[in-house]
Coordinates of C-alpha atoms and ligand atoms in Angstrom, one line a residue:
M383 CA 0.0 0.0 0.0
F384 CA 1.2 3.5 -0.9
K385 CA 0.9 6.6 1.0
Q386 CA 2.1 10.0 -0.1
N387 CA 1.9 13.7 0.8
L388 CA 3.8 16.3 -1.4
H389 CA 2.3 19.4 0.3
T390 CA 4.0 20.0 3.6
H391 CA 4.8 23.1 5.5
S392 CA 7.2 23.5 8.5
L393 CA 8.6 26.1 10.8
Y394 CA 10.5 27.6 7.9
C395 CA 7.2 29.2 6.8
D396 CA 3.8 29.0 8.5
G397 CA 3.9 25.4 9.7
K398 CA 4.1 24.4 13.4
D399 CA 6.7 21.7 13.2
T400 CA 10.4 21.2 12.4
I401 CA 11.4 19.1 9.3
E402 CA 12.7 16.4 11.7
E403 CA 9.3 16.2 13.6
M404 CA 7.3 16.1 10.4
V405 CA 9.5 13.2 9.0
Q406 CA 9.2 11.2 12.3
E407 CA 5.4 11.7 12.2
A408 CA 5.3 10.6 8.6
I409 CA 7.2 7.4 9.3
S410 CA 5.0 6.6 12.3
R411 CA 1.9 7.0 10.0
N412 CA 3.4 4.7 7.4
F413 CA 3.9 7.2 4.7
D414 CA 6.1 6.1 1.8
V415 CA 6.6 9.6 0.4
L416 CA 6.8 12.9 2.1
G417 CA 7.5 16.0 0.1
F418 CA 8.1 19.4 1.7
S419 CA 6.7 22.5 0.0
G420 CA 7.6 25.6 1.9
H421 CA 6.1 28.9 0.7
G422 CA 8.6 30.3 -1.8
Y423 CA 9.5 34.0 -1.3
C424 CA 6.6 36.3 -2.1
S425 CA 6.9 40.0 -1.2
I426 CA 3.1 40.3 -0.5
D427 CA 2.9 37.8 2.4
T428 CA 4.6 37.7 5.7
Y429 CA 5.0 33.9 6.0
S430 CA 6.9 33.0 2.9
M431 CA 10.6 32.1 3.1
P432 CA 13.1 34.9 2.5
F433 CA 16.3 33.7 0.7
D434 CA 18.5 33.3 3.7
K435 CA 15.8 31.1 5.3
M436 CA 15.3 29.1 2.2
E437 CA 19.0 28.0 2.0
K438 CA 18.6 26.5 5.4
Y439 CA 15.3 24.9 4.5
I440 CA 16.9 23.3 1.5
Q441 CA 19.8 22.0 3.5
D442 CA 17.5 20.7 6.3
V443 CA 15.3 18.7 3.9
Q444 CA 18.3 17.4 2.0
Q445 CA 19.8 16.1 5.3
A446 CA 16.6 14.4 6.3
K447 CA 16.3 12.9 2.8
E448 CA 19.7 11.2 3.4
K449 CA 19.2 10.4 7.1
Y450 CA 15.9 8.6 6.6
K451 CA 16.4 7.2 3.1
D452 CA 16.0 3.6 4.3
Q453 CA 12.6 4.4 6.0
I454 CA 10.9 7.0 3.7
S455 CA 11.4 8.9 0.5
I456 CA 11.8 12.6 1.4
Y457 CA 11.6 15.1 -1.5
L458 CA 12.3 18.8 -1.7
G459 CA 9.5 20.9 -3.2
I460 CA 8.4 24.5 -3.0
E461 CA 5.0 26.2 -3.1
Q462 CA 5.4 29.0 -5.5
D463 CA 2.8 31.8 -5.4
V464 CA 1.8 33.2 -8.8
L465 CA 2.9 36.6 -7.5
G466 CA 6.1 35.4 -5.8
K467 CA 9.6 34.5 -7.0
R468 CA 9.6 32.0 -9.8
F469 CA 11.8 28.9 -9.2
E470 CA 13.5 26.5 -11.5
K471 CA 12.9 22.9 -11.3
N472 CA 15.8 20.6 -10.4
D473 CA 17.6 23.5 -9.1
P474 CA 17.4 22.1 -6.4
F475 CA 13.7 21.3 -6.3
D476 CA 12.3 17.9 -7.1
Y477 CA 8.9 19.4 -8.0
I478 CA 7.0 22.7 -7.7
I479 CA 3.5 23.5 -6.6
G480 CA 1.9 26.6 -8.2
S481 CA -0.7 28.4 -6.1
V482 CA -2.8 31.6 -6.0
H483 CA -3.2 33.1 -2.5
F484 CA -3.9 36.7 -3.4
V485 CA -6.0 38.8 -5.7
N486 CA -5.4 42.4 -6.6
V487 CA -8.6 44.4 -6.1
A488 CA -9.0 48.2 -5.6
D489 CA -5.2 48.5 -5.9
Q490 CA -4.3 46.2 -3.0
Y491 CA -3.5 42.6 -2.6
L492 CA -6.0 40.7 -0.4
A493 CA -5.5 37.1 0.8
V494 CA -8.0 34.6 -0.6
D495 CA -7.6 32.3 2.3
M496 CA -7.3 34.7 5.2
D497 CA -10.8 34.8 6.9
K498 CA -14.4 35.2 6.1
N499 CA -14.2 39.0 6.6
T500 CA -11.5 39.4 4.0
T501 CA -13.5 37.3 1.5
E502 CA -16.4 39.6 2.2
K503 CA -14.2 42.6 1.6
I504 CA -12.9 41.2 -1.7
V505 CA -16.5 40.5 -2.8
E506 CA -17.5 44.1 -1.8
F507 CA -14.6 45.5 -3.9
C508 CA -15.4 43.3 -6.8
G509 CA -19.1 44.0 -6.7
D510 CA -20.2 40.4 -6.4
F511 CA -18.8 37.0 -6.0
L512 CA -18.8 36.0 -9.7
T513 CA -16.6 39.0 -10.5
Y514 CA -14.2 37.9 -7.7
A515 CA -14.3 34.4 -9.2
K516 CA -13.4 35.7 -12.6
V517 CA -10.5 37.7 -11.2
Y518 CA -9.3 34.6 -9.1
Y519 CA -9.5 32.1 -11.9
E520 CA -7.7 34.5 -14.3
E521 CA -4.9 34.4 -11.8
V522 CA -5.0 30.6 -11.5
K523 CA -4.9 30.3 -15.3
K524 CA -1.4 31.9 -15.3
I525 CA -0.1 28.6 -13.7
A526 CA -0.7 27.0 -17.1
A527 CA 2.0 29.0 -18.7
M528 CA 4.5 28.3 -15.9
D529 CA 6.5 25.3 -17.3
E530 CA 8.3 24.7 -14.0
V531 CA 5.0 24.0 -12.1
D532 CA 4.0 20.3 -11.8
I533 CA 1.0 20.6 -9.4
V534 CA -1.7 23.2 -9.1
G535 CA -2.4 24.0 -5.4
H536 CA -5.9 24.1 -4.1
V537 CA -7.5 25.1 -7.4
D538 CA -10.7 26.6 -5.8
L539 CA -9.2 28.1 -2.7
L540 CA -11.5 31.1 -3.1
T541 CA -14.4 28.9 -1.7
K542 CA -12.5 28.3 1.6
F543 CA -15.2 30.2 3.6
N544 CA -18.1 29.0 1.5
E545 CA -18.9 25.8 3.3
D546 CA -22.4 27.2 4.0
E547 CA -22.7 28.4 0.4
S548 CA -23.3 31.9 1.8
F549 CA -21.1 33.4 -0.9
I550 CA -22.1 31.2 -3.9
R551 CA -24.0 28.0 -4.5
F552 CA -21.5 25.3 -5.6
D553 CA -23.8 24.3 -8.4
N554 CA -24.1 28.0 -9.8
L555 CA -23.7 27.5 -13.5
D556 CA -21.9 30.8 -14.0
Y557 CA -19.5 30.0 -11.2
L558 CA -18.9 26.6 -12.6
A559 CA -18.2 27.9 -16.1
L560 CA -15.4 30.2 -14.8
A561 CA -13.8 27.3 -12.8
K562 CA -14.1 24.9 -15.7
E563 CA -12.6 27.2 -18.2
C564 CA -9.6 27.6 -15.9
I565 CA -9.4 23.8 -15.4
D566 CA -9.4 23.3 -19.1
E567 CA -6.4 25.5 -19.5
L568 CA -4.5 23.7 -16.8
I569 CA -5.3 20.3 -18.2
K570 CA -4.1 21.4 -21.6
A571 CA -0.8 22.4 -19.9
N572 CA -0.6 18.9 -18.3
K573 CA -0.7 20.2 -14.7
I574 CA -1.6 17.8 -12.0
F575 CA -4.5 18.9 -9.7
E576 CA -4.2 18.2 -6.0
V577 CA -7.1 17.1 -3.9
N578 CA -6.2 19.2 -0.9
T579 CA -7.5 18.4 2.7
G580 CA -5.9 21.4 4.3
A581 CA -9.1 23.4 5.1
I582 CA -10.6 20.3 6.7
A583 CA -7.6 20.0 9.0
R584 CA -8.2 23.6 10.1
G585 CA -12.0 23.2 10.5
Y586 CA -13.1 25.4 7.7
R587 CA -14.4 22.8 5.3
K588 CA -15.9 19.3 5.4
S589 CA -14.7 18.2 2.1
P590 CA -11.4 18.8 0.2
Y591 CA -10.6 21.2 -2.6
P592 CA -11.6 21.0 -5.4
H593 CA -15.3 20.7 -4.9
K594 CA -16.8 17.4 -5.9
T595 CA -18.5 18.9 -9.0
L596 CA -15.1 20.2 -10.2
L597 CA -13.3 17.0 -9.3
E598 CA -15.8 15.1 -11.4
Y599 CA -15.2 17.5 -14.3
I600 CA -11.4 17.0 -14.0
H601 CA -12.0 13.3 -14.3
Q602 CA -14.3 13.7 -17.3
K603 CA -11.7 15.9 -19.0
G604 CA -8.9 13.4 -18.4
G605 CA -7.1 15.5 -15.8
K606 CA -4.6 13.9 -13.4
I607 CA -4.8 14.2 -9.6
L608 CA -3.0 13.3 -6.4
L609 CA -3.9 13.6 -2.8
N610 CA -2.2 16.2 -0.4
S611 CA -2.9 17.4 3.1
D612 CA -1.3 20.8 2.8
C613 CA 0.0 20.0 6.2
H614 CA 0.8 22.8 8.7
N615 CA 0.6 20.6 11.8
R616 CA 2.1 17.1 11.9
F617 CA -0.9 15.6 13.7
K618 CA -3.0 16.3 10.6
L619 CA -0.6 14.8 8.1
D620 CA -3.1 12.3 6.8
C621 CA -6.2 14.3 7.7
N622 CA -9.3 13.1 5.8
Y623 CA -7.2 10.7 3.5
K624 CA -9.6 7.8 3.8
E625 CA -12.7 9.8 3.1
S626 CA -11.0 11.7 0.2
L627 CA -9.9 8.5 -1.4
E628 CA -13.6 7.4 -1.3
L629 CA -14.6 10.7 -2.8
I630 CA -11.9 10.4 -5.6
K631 CA -13.4 6.9 -6.4
E632 CA -16.9 8.2 -6.5
C633 CA -15.8 10.8 -9.0
G634 CA -14.8 8.1 -11.3
F635 CA -11.0 8.2 -11.0
Q636 CA -9.0 4.9 -11.3
S637 CA -5.6 6.2 -10.6
M638 CA -3.6 9.0 -8.9
M639 CA -0.2 10.4 -9.6
A640 CA 2.8 9.4 -7.4
F641 CA 6.2 11.0 -7.4
D642 CA 9.1 8.6 -7.9
G643 CA 12.0 11.0 -7.3
K644 CA 12.3 11.9 -10.9
K645 CA 8.9 12.1 -12.4
F646 CA 5.2 11.7 -11.7
V647 CA 3.8 8.2 -12.5
E648 CA 0.3 7.0 -12.5
K649 CA -0.6 4.5 -9.8
D650 CA -3.8 2.4 -9.6
L651 CA -6.1 3.5 -6.8
D652 CA -6.0 0.0 -5.4
E653 CA -2.4 0.7 -4.6
F654 CA -3.4 3.4 -2.2
G655 CA -4.4 2.4 1.3
Y656 CA -5.1 4.5 4.3
Ligands
ZN1069 ZN1 -1.3 27.3 -0.5
ZN1070 ZN1 0.4 25.2 1.3

């Protein structure tokens, strides 16, 4: 049975644990693959890694990779914000996650995932949620042109505070059209989508990103996926993995992508067990 998480934060950015603590936790939870993905430098946010910190992060992950190589495969990744520094793959990163955390409205950058209040503010500036969605998905589309990016992070993050559908109904056709158009672009560019359980771990959502309707669409369109916990706290390293695997099966998928150290390979869902 195979168990993987490629979206992991640590004390180097906004996570709660050291690299070492995270690796030990992954081993105790029978992970085969643990990839770190610290927030790459982005001048807009306060939690991403400045360059001096990043050097230490790289060193720390590489040391853990060597130290624990007989017990678990550790990989070095980075979560690159569309507005942040662009990184090069294999220099020294094994893989790159591309994410949108901010939108530019009324001449300021506001965080998509900050809190309900900020989301309300963004909607107010935009006029309505659909206009916000248009602005957001235009940003996410930029990831399609970033050749260095392997995985699209939390593709519908803008719905983080929409569990009660107070901003938009998840079956709103105009909303879905915007999301699907973006997904089409990303599939064309061969990006892998993550099923991301991070908001469940923090109590904001009951189901992972992307919403089931969009996950079904990704499947219909032949898109590839993998499961990540966007872990900021080691005790949530495999949060909702079992339930999400069921959801992935319900959406029609028969495989997920696994990282083998050099490339992403397709693995049958039967090989994943949580
Ligand atoms: Zn993120
Ligand atoms: Zn993240």
